[in-house]
Amino acid sequence: MRKIVAILIFIAAFSCIGMTVAMSEVERTDFVPTEEPWFWNMDISWVDSVMSKMTLDEKIAQLIMIPVYSNKSASYNSETVKLVEEYQLGGVIFMQGGPGRQINLVNRLQKVSKVPLLVGMDAEWSLSMRLDSVVMYPRQMLVGAITNNELVYEMGAEYARQLKRVGANVNFAPVIDVNNNPTNPVINDRSFGENKFNVAEKGWMYAKGMQDNGVLAVGKHFPGHGDTDVDSHKAMPIITHDRNRLDSIELYPFRYLAEKGVGGMMVSHLFIPSIDPTENLPATLSQKAIKEVLRNDVNFHGMVFSDAMNMGGIVNYFKGNEADVMALLAGNDMIMFPTDVKDVIEKLKSAIEEGKISERDIDEACNRVLLTKLRLGLDKGVEPISTKNIHADLNDVKARLMQQRLIENALTLAVNKDSIVPIKHLDSVKIASVSFESTEETLFQKRLRYYADVKNFVYSKDLKGLSAEQRKKKLASYDIVIVSVHGKNQRAVSKKFGISQATMDAVDELLGTCKNVVLDLFANPYGLAYFKNIDKAKAVVVSYNDWDLTNDFSAQLVFGGIPACGIMPVSATDGIREGMGEKTYKIRLKYSSIPEDAGVSSEVIHKVDSIFKSGIHTKAYPGGQVVLVRNGIVIYCKSMGYHTYDEETKVDDFDVYDLASLTKVIATTSDIIMLYDDGKFKITDKVSDYYDVWKNSNKSHLTFWQVLTHRAGLRSWIPFYKKTMDEEMYPKIYSDTKSDKYSIQVADDLYMAKSYKDEMFRLIRESALENKGKYVYSDLGFIVMPYVIKELSGENYVDYTYRNVFRPLGAYSLCFNPLDRYKLEQIVPTEDDNYFRMQQLHGHVHDQAAAMLGGVSGHAGLFGNANDLAKIMEIYLENGKYGGVQYFSDTAVQRFTEYYYEPTFCRRALCWDKPVPDRSKGNGSKSSSDKSFGHTGYTGTLVWADPEYNMAVVVLTNRVYTSSENTKIMKQNIRTNIEEALYNSIIKN
């Protein structure tokens, strides 16, 4: 066995003479040391053995790679197998088709091949470039915007995994052309961009990721196809640059990858007179281009592939298979897409006889092909590939998470004047968004609404028919206008990337008339040049394509759900140049459909789906909303079921639920903590110091800590409404019409005398204290808290809560008396009240006491959606901070969420509930930590957070529809089971 450095054999035996030319003038000073060459240190006895048994025909056949399609007929497949078997070809390149069909055809082709085939794919953006039913990956220009090259390596590794799964071992990627011509019709966004260093470094990391995982990488299109305005598929481009320019820019990435150890290079059909002045001779057929420049100057010793020999850049200038022979003579090792296999073999044999090419040239190329097969492990043979679970394997978490990571790391904040992005101060800005090249609200616009109260306009429907002056007037009241342009064609320069002239004119109009425009381009970055007023934009985001995932994450970038990380891979305008890109930080919740993004198994989706839908099936509730948060990422955000059992209105993420006692912790507690932080009171203070009604009563001595931990001896509740149902009393207290006297609305067409509020607080004041010092959950202390808050803050409870918490948080769904803000169909109904209000409750608070207080109380009355509740819980998980605002001090967060007593004595924190020591008997998940805290609501709601696991759970239902006697949600432990499902799905390191 001869174990030698195979690359040295090439240099000695085949006279690949010369060393790398001096590159000091073009290379970076931080040029990374050479990686292990592709053919380094291999035992080549297998190559010698195989070659010694080959006929000349078989050697020539090893140099041929034919295209194969897996989406054609059975007869086509049989003919292809017959062709490979008859000539024992060296390789095939799979084009369009499907994964399972490709695998079946690969298996048949490998079975009839004495020497295993090189199975190639032109899969620049992985399998999605060629096959259906797989994850779609972005083009290289988007990847060129990523600043983390380790991610590009991981991308290459993931592509290799997918390629091998469908039987491929060669990928004709990366494209390492420097795209310095914006009008390039064929490379353009297939390139990493215009910066040669960026192209080279990303090209190598992509290649290395594949090669480290068993797939040959092929850099292309040598000597550089980036500065052309002709598509070589249709004609032969001419590059007129001199050698100094080529050495400085175009050849740099090829040198870099050759130095690092890429295994393959593809030569393109480019006529470059400064390399070879022979008229209309493309680099593919030029010995000077391949043997002198690629082999000698660039010092590349791997496999050289021709570009497809059926392209216009060849067939328009050469007849028959003449070019195929010339390609081998020029130094290509593998001829791609020959027009006729049999004729090529015969023509090459004739060329040998005529002395145009030597058999030694054939041996040299064949040896290189076999060395490549050896390097790929094909000397050990190939096993048939299974199609079992092929769809799941190619669309698994790893595949989808890679797609997501590429997109979110590439999104580029090219301009950010006054640091307007991420948008902050949500309480003081009015925001609109306008979408172009769309016919309905886009996914980008919908995601914006998860962060703030954004008014969405679709230009074609809402603004196009208006005059310029009318449009200006309609948008004049908005402080920030987010303009999104959704280009439908990433590449077609001739079609301006799908951006119409009308859109260009309209966007320029908005840039000139609206204040603070954030422009987001969902198209090729070169498209920015089409907007004359681009310099008037306050911020410019480049999102590169108009995919759903891109829409989603770009909206998150605008509001700080994800940081801005990308840089411009190309120059788009005089003011937006390559390399520009503002960096921002994550300041709000991120939304991801892949739980593994937050260290949670995707199994949680199926578990929670099953748990929640079982409740719908058993009629524990007609529907609801569930949000799960881990590590600052919303990993589950679903609305399921309907508003009612008649299944007429589906639950939407923006519908609002009656939160019942969650009011205590979401509104009242937030206010109390803020006032505590401001030093307005101490926990040991007496409540009566700030609430005169309790002075000189049996409650005058009660402290905040006693009331807020439900150990003050207060009664659980007082059925105020029952005292009003007396036949004699009722007409004195209620009226079916509103008036100054009957001004408090408690339901539709039912108004209470405002004087009766005083009676309610008198009843609380005079109520007996029971079970002093023992834990008795009570509404009464929280009913009076709005008056305490007003005394401490000098501001109405509702106004204080909205101004200090909900509005700056962007939690705009959270409100009292939702009919003042929402249409009825957006509010989920609760009970069919047949004992007090005698009507179906819809839009009015379910809690009787809160209703009698006008829908506003410290214990109940709040409505909202699960998404906004998650923001409140995230404040606690972020030690009091969210969206760049410090709502609570970290010490207050700890003070209000820790056990106030020894937990065996009382499980409560200040305001919040906590798990009992014996989790099997408790109110929460058995897996919850001692740091966890939360609360439930009578209508079937829950919020729960656990800082130990950095997680939160929100569950909203209307279990009281149509009767509050429906307790199935408790009996089935649906809310705690959802908590437990999240705990159990956390991935352990």
Coordinates of C-alpha atoms in Angstrom, one line a residue, residues 440-849:
E440 CA -54.0 42.3 1.1
E441 CA -52.5 42.8 4.6
T442 CA -49.0 41.2 4.4
L443 CA -47.5 38.9 6.9
F444 CA -45.0 41.7 7.7
Q445 CA -47.9 44.0 8.6
K446 CA -49.7 41.4 10.7
R447 CA -46.5 40.7 12.7
L448 CA -46.1 44.5 13.3
R449 CA -49.4 44.4 15.2
Y450 CA -48.0 41.9 17.7
Y451 CA -45.7 44.6 18.9
A452 CA -47.8 47.8 18.7
D453 CA -51.0 49.4 17.7
V454 CA -50.1 49.8 14.0
K455 CA -52.6 50.9 11.5
N456 CA -52.1 48.9 8.3
F457 CA -52.8 50.2 4.8
V458 CA -52.6 48.2 1.6
Y459 CA -51.7 50.8 -1.0
S460 CA -53.6 49.2 -3.9
K461 CA -56.8 49.0 -1.8
D462 CA -56.6 51.9 0.6
L463 CA -54.6 54.7 -0.9
K464 CA -54.1 54.3 -4.7
G465 CA -57.5 55.8 -5.6
L466 CA -56.8 59.0 -3.6
S467 CA -55.1 62.1 -4.8
A468 CA -51.6 62.9 -3.5
E469 CA -53.0 65.5 -1.3
Q470 CA -55.6 63.1 0.2
R471 CA -52.9 60.5 0.8
K472 CA -50.8 63.1 2.6
K473 CA -53.7 64.1 4.7
K474 CA -54.6 60.5 5.6
L475 CA -51.1 59.8 6.8
A476 CA -50.3 63.2 8.3
S477 CA -51.3 62.2 11.8
Y478 CA -48.8 59.3 12.0
D479 CA -45.4 59.9 13.6
I480 CA -43.8 56.9 11.9
V481 CA -44.9 55.4 8.6
I482 CA -43.4 51.9 7.8
V483 CA -43.3 51.4 4.0
S484 CA -42.8 47.9 2.8
V485 CA -42.1 47.1 -0.9
H486 CA -42.7 43.5 -1.7
G487 CA -40.8 42.7 -4.9
K488 CA -42.0 39.5 -6.5
N489 CA -38.9 38.8 -8.6
Q490 CA -35.5 38.6 -6.9
R491 CA -33.3 38.4 -10.0
A492 CA -34.8 39.8 -13.1
V493 CA -33.0 43.1 -13.6
S494 CA -34.9 43.7 -16.7
K495 CA -38.2 43.6 -14.7
K496 CA -36.7 45.7 -11.9
F497 CA -37.1 42.8 -9.5
G498 CA -40.9 43.0 -9.7
I499 CA -41.1 46.6 -8.6
S500 CA -43.5 48.6 -10.8
Q501 CA -42.9 52.1 -11.9
A502 CA -46.1 53.1 -10.2
T503 CA -44.7 51.7 -6.9
M504 CA -41.5 53.6 -7.3
D505 CA -43.4 56.8 -7.9
A506 CA -45.7 56.3 -5.0
V507 CA -43.0 55.3 -2.5
D508 CA -41.0 58.4 -3.6
E509 CA -44.2 60.5 -2.9
L510 CA -44.5 59.0 0.6
L511 CA -40.8 59.6 1.3
G512 CA -41.2 63.2 0.3
T513 CA -44.4 63.9 2.3
C514 CA -44.5 61.6 5.4
K515 CA -42.5 62.2 8.5
N516 CA -40.1 59.5 9.7
V517 CA -40.5 56.8 7.0
V518 CA -39.0 53.4 7.7
L519 CA -38.5 51.8 4.2
D520 CA -38.3 48.0 4.1
L521 CA -37.4 46.4 0.8
F522 CA -38.4 42.8 0.3
A523 CA -36.5 42.5 -2.9
N524 CA -33.0 42.5 -4.4
P525 CA -31.0 45.2 -2.6
Y526 CA -30.1 46.7 -6.0
G527 CA -33.8 47.7 -6.1
L528 CA -33.1 50.6 -3.7
A529 CA -31.6 52.5 -6.6
Y530 CA -35.1 52.9 -8.1
F531 CA -36.2 55.2 -5.3
K532 CA -35.2 58.8 -6.0
N533 CA -36.0 60.0 -2.5
I534 CA -34.3 57.2 -0.7
D535 CA -32.1 59.6 1.1
K536 CA -35.2 61.0 2.9
A537 CA -35.9 57.7 4.6
K538 CA -35.4 57.8 8.3
A539 CA -34.4 54.1 8.2
V540 CA -33.9 51.6 5.4
V541 CA -34.2 47.8 6.0
V542 CA -33.1 45.4 3.3
S543 CA -34.9 42.0 3.6
Y544 CA -33.7 40.5 0.3
N545 CA -36.8 38.4 -0.6
D546 CA -40.6 38.4 0.0
W547 CA -40.9 35.0 1.7
D548 CA -43.3 34.6 4.6
L549 CA -40.4 33.9 7.0
T550 CA -38.6 37.1 5.8
N551 CA -41.7 39.1 6.3
D552 CA -42.1 37.8 9.8
F553 CA -38.5 38.4 11.0
S554 CA -38.2 41.8 9.3
A555 CA -41.1 43.1 11.3
Q556 CA -39.5 41.7 14.4
L557 CA -36.3 43.6 13.6
V558 CA -38.2 46.8 13.2
F559 CA -39.5 46.5 16.8
G560 CA -36.5 44.8 18.3
G561 CA -37.7 41.3 18.6
I562 CA -34.5 40.3 16.9
P563 CA -31.3 42.4 16.5
A564 CA -30.2 43.8 13.2
C565 CA -27.0 42.0 12.3
G566 CA -26.5 42.1 8.5
I567 CA -24.4 44.3 6.2
M568 CA -25.0 45.4 2.7
P569 CA -23.3 42.8 0.4
V570 CA -23.5 45.3 -2.5
S571 CA -23.7 49.0 -3.1
A572 CA -27.2 50.1 -4.0
T573 CA -27.0 53.9 -4.1
D574 CA -24.4 56.6 -3.5
G575 CA -25.5 56.7 0.1
I576 CA -26.0 53.0 0.7
R577 CA -22.8 51.2 0.1
E578 CA -21.4 47.8 0.5
G579 CA -20.5 47.0 4.1
M580 CA -23.0 49.4 5.6
G581 CA -25.3 48.0 8.3
E582 CA -26.3 49.4 11.7
K583 CA -26.3 46.9 14.6
T584 CA -29.1 46.9 17.1
Y585 CA -30.1 44.8 20.2
K586 CA -33.0 42.6 21.0
I587 CA -35.3 44.5 23.3
R588 CA -38.6 42.7 22.9
L589 CA -40.0 39.2 22.5
K590 CA -39.0 37.2 19.5
Y591 CA -41.5 34.9 17.7
S592 CA -40.3 31.6 16.3
S593 CA -42.3 28.7 15.0
I594 CA -39.3 26.4 15.9
P595 CA -39.2 25.7 19.7
E596 CA -35.6 24.4 19.4
D597 CA -34.7 28.0 18.8
A598 CA -35.3 28.5 22.5
G599 CA -34.0 25.1 23.7
V600 CA -37.4 23.4 23.6
S601 CA -38.3 20.2 21.7
S602 CA -40.9 20.6 18.9
E603 CA -42.8 17.9 20.7
V604 CA -44.3 20.7 22.8
I605 CA -46.4 21.8 19.8
H606 CA -48.1 18.5 19.5
K607 CA -48.4 18.0 23.2
V608 CA -50.1 21.4 23.8
D609 CA -52.2 21.1 20.7
S610 CA -53.5 17.8 22.0
I611 CA -54.1 19.0 25.5
F612 CA -55.9 22.2 24.5
K613 CA -58.0 20.6 21.7
S614 CA -59.1 17.9 24.1
G615 CA -60.6 20.6 26.1
I616 CA -62.5 21.9 23.1
H617 CA -63.6 18.4 22.3
T618 CA -65.0 17.8 25.8
K619 CA -66.6 21.2 25.8
A620 CA -64.5 22.5 28.7
Y621 CA -64.5 25.7 26.6
P622 CA -65.3 26.6 23.0
G623 CA -61.8 27.9 22.2
G624 CA -59.0 30.0 23.4
Q625 CA -55.4 31.3 23.1
V626 CA -52.2 29.8 24.3
V627 CA -48.7 31.5 24.3
L628 CA -45.5 29.8 25.5
V629 CA -42.3 31.8 26.0
R630 CA -38.8 30.5 26.6
N631 CA -35.6 32.5 26.7
G632 CA -37.3 35.6 25.4
I633 CA -38.8 33.7 22.4
V634 CA -42.4 33.0 21.8
I635 CA -42.3 29.4 20.7
Y636 CA -46.0 28.8 20.6
C637 CA -48.7 31.3 19.9
K638 CA -52.0 29.8 18.8
S639 CA -55.6 30.6 18.8
M640 CA -57.8 27.5 18.6
G641 CA -61.5 26.8 18.5
Y642 CA -64.3 29.3 18.3
H643 CA -65.9 32.0 20.4
T644 CA -69.0 29.9 21.0
Y645 CA -70.1 26.3 20.6
D646 CA -72.1 27.1 17.5
E647 CA -68.7 27.5 15.7
E648 CA -69.4 30.6 13.9
T649 CA -66.5 32.9 14.8
K650 CA -63.0 31.4 14.9
V651 CA -60.7 32.6 17.7
D652 CA -58.1 35.1 16.4
D653 CA -54.8 36.1 18.0
F654 CA -56.1 39.6 18.4
D655 CA -59.4 38.7 19.9
V656 CA -59.8 39.8 23.6
Y657 CA -60.8 37.6 26.5
D658 CA -62.3 38.5 29.9
L659 CA -59.2 38.0 32.1
A660 CA -61.1 37.9 35.4
S661 CA -58.7 37.8 38.4
L662 CA -55.6 38.2 36.2
T663 CA -56.6 41.8 36.5
K664 CA -55.1 41.6 40.0
V665 CA -51.6 40.8 38.8
I666 CA -51.5 42.3 35.3
A667 CA -53.0 45.7 36.1
T668 CA -53.2 46.3 39.9
T669 CA -49.9 44.6 40.8
S670 CA -48.0 46.5 38.0
D671 CA -49.2 49.8 39.4
I672 CA -48.4 48.8 43.0
I673 CA -44.8 47.7 42.1
M674 CA -44.2 51.0 40.3
L675 CA -45.4 53.0 43.2
Y676 CA -43.4 50.9 45.5
D677 CA -40.3 51.5 43.4
D678 CA -41.1 55.2 43.5
G679 CA -41.0 55.1 47.3
K680 CA -44.7 56.1 47.6
F681 CA -45.3 53.5 50.3
K682 CA -43.8 50.6 52.2
I683 CA -45.1 47.0 52.2
T684 CA -45.4 47.4 56.0
D685 CA -47.5 50.5 55.7
K686 CA -51.2 50.3 56.7
V687 CA -53.6 50.5 53.7
S688 CA -55.8 52.9 55.6
D689 CA -53.0 55.4 55.5
Y690 CA -53.8 55.8 51.8
Y691 CA -57.5 54.8 51.9
D692 CA -59.6 56.9 54.2
V693 CA -62.7 54.6 54.0
W694 CA -60.9 52.1 56.2
K695 CA -59.9 54.5 58.9
N696 CA -61.6 54.0 62.2
S697 CA -62.8 50.6 61.0
N698 CA -61.9 47.0 61.9
K699 CA -59.6 47.2 58.9
S700 CA -57.6 50.3 59.9
H701 CA -54.7 48.2 61.0
L702 CA -54.4 46.0 57.9
T703 CA -51.0 46.3 56.1
F704 CA -50.2 46.0 52.5
W705 CA -48.4 42.8 53.0
Q706 CA -51.4 41.3 54.8
V707 CA -53.8 42.3 52.1
L708 CA -51.6 41.5 49.1
T709 CA -50.8 38.0 50.4
H710 CA -54.5 37.3 51.3
R711 CA -53.8 36.9 55.0
A712 CA -55.7 39.9 56.3
G713 CA -58.7 38.0 57.4
L714 CA -60.9 39.6 54.7
R715 CA -63.9 37.6 53.5
S716 CA -63.4 35.8 50.2
W717 CA -66.0 38.0 48.5
I718 CA -69.3 39.7 49.0
P719 CA -72.2 38.9 46.6
F720 CA -73.1 42.5 46.2
Y721 CA -75.6 41.8 43.3
K722 CA -77.7 39.5 45.5
K723 CA -78.6 42.3 47.8
T724 CA -80.0 44.2 44.8
M725 CA -82.2 41.5 43.4
D726 CA -85.0 42.1 45.9
E727 CA -88.2 43.0 44.0
E728 CA -88.5 46.2 46.0
M729 CA -84.9 47.2 45.7
Y730 CA -84.2 46.4 42.1
P731 CA -86.1 49.2 40.4
K732 CA -84.5 51.7 42.8
I733 CA -81.0 50.5 41.8
Y734 CA -81.3 49.6 38.1
S735 CA -82.7 51.2 35.0
D736 CA -82.8 50.1 31.4
T737 CA -81.8 53.6 30.2
K738 CA -78.8 55.6 31.1
S739 CA -79.1 58.9 33.0
D740 CA -77.2 61.0 35.5
K741 CA -78.7 58.9 38.2
Y742 CA -78.3 55.6 36.5
S743 CA -74.9 56.1 35.0
I744 CA -73.0 52.8 35.6
Q745 CA -73.6 50.3 32.8
V746 CA -73.4 46.7 34.1
A747 CA -74.7 45.0 30.9
D748 CA -76.6 45.8 27.7
D749 CA -79.6 48.0 28.5
L750 CA -78.9 47.8 32.2
Y751 CA -77.6 50.7 34.3
M752 CA -77.0 51.0 38.0
A753 CA -77.5 54.0 40.2
K754 CA -74.1 55.5 40.8
S755 CA -74.9 56.0 44.5
Y756 CA -74.9 52.3 45.0
K757 CA -71.1 52.2 44.6
D758 CA -70.8 53.9 48.0
E759 CA -73.0 51.2 49.4
M760 CA -70.6 48.5 48.1
F761 CA -67.6 50.1 49.7
R762 CA -69.6 50.5 52.9
L763 CA -70.3 46.8 52.9
I764 CA -66.6 46.0 52.5
R765 CA -65.7 48.4 55.3
E766 CA -68.2 46.9 57.7
S767 CA -67.6 43.3 56.8
A768 CA -66.2 41.1 59.5
L769 CA -62.6 39.9 59.6
E770 CA -62.5 36.1 59.6
N771 CA -59.6 33.6 60.0
K772 CA -57.2 36.3 60.9
G773 CA -53.6 35.4 59.9
K774 CA -54.7 32.5 57.8
Y775 CA -54.6 32.4 54.0
V776 CA -58.0 33.2 52.5
Y777 CA -58.1 34.3 48.9
S778 CA -60.1 37.5 48.8
D779 CA -61.2 39.9 46.1
L780 CA -62.0 42.7 48.7
G781 CA -58.5 44.1 49.2
F782 CA -58.0 44.4 45.5
I783 CA -61.4 46.0 45.0
V784 CA -60.2 49.0 47.0
M785 CA -56.7 49.1 45.5
P786 CA -57.6 51.4 42.6
Y787 CA -58.5 54.1 45.2
V788 CA -55.2 53.5 47.0
I789 CA -53.4 53.8 43.6
K790 CA -55.1 57.1 42.9
E791 CA -54.2 58.4 46.4
L792 CA -50.5 57.4 45.9
S793 CA -50.2 58.5 42.3
G794 CA -52.6 61.4 42.0
E795 CA -54.0 59.8 38.9
N796 CA -57.0 57.7 38.0
Y797 CA -56.3 54.0 38.2
V798 CA -57.1 53.3 34.6
D799 CA -55.2 56.3 33.3
Y800 CA -52.2 55.5 35.5
T801 CA -52.2 51.8 34.3
Y802 CA -52.5 52.7 30.6
R803 CA -50.0 55.5 30.7
N804 CA -47.3 53.7 32.7
V805 CA -47.7 50.1 31.7
F806 CA -49.9 49.1 28.8
R807 CA -49.2 51.9 26.3
P808 CA -45.4 52.0 26.6
L809 CA -45.4 48.2 26.6
G810 CA -47.3 48.0 23.3
A811 CA -49.9 45.9 25.1
Y812 CA -52.7 47.8 23.4
S813 CA -55.3 45.0 23.7
L814 CA -55.3 45.2 27.5
C815 CA -58.2 47.4 28.5
F816 CA -61.3 47.8 30.7
N817 CA -64.7 48.1 29.0
P818 CA -63.6 46.7 25.7
L819 CA -66.7 47.8 23.9
D820 CA -65.2 51.3 24.0
R821 CA -62.4 50.1 21.8
Y822 CA -63.3 46.9 20.0
K823 CA -66.0 45.7 17.7
L824 CA -68.3 43.1 19.3
E825 CA -67.0 40.3 17.0
Q826 CA -63.5 40.8 18.4
I827 CA -64.6 40.2 22.0
V828 CA -65.1 36.7 23.2
P829 CA -68.4 36.2 25.1
T830 CA -68.6 34.7 28.6
E831 CA -71.6 33.5 30.6
D832 CA -75.3 33.4 29.7
D833 CA -76.2 35.2 33.0
N834 CA -79.6 33.9 34.1
Y835 CA -79.3 35.0 37.7
F836 CA -78.3 38.7 37.7
R837 CA -78.2 40.4 34.3
M838 CA -80.4 38.0 32.5
Q839 CA -78.5 38.1 29.2
Q840 CA -75.7 36.6 27.4
L841 CA -72.6 38.5 28.5
H842 CA -70.7 39.8 25.6
G843 CA -68.3 42.7 26.0
H844 CA -69.3 43.3 29.6
V845 CA -67.2 42.0 32.4
H846 CA -68.3 38.6 33.8
D847 CA -67.5 39.4 37.4
Q848 CA -70.6 40.9 39.1
A849 CA -68.8 43.2 41.4

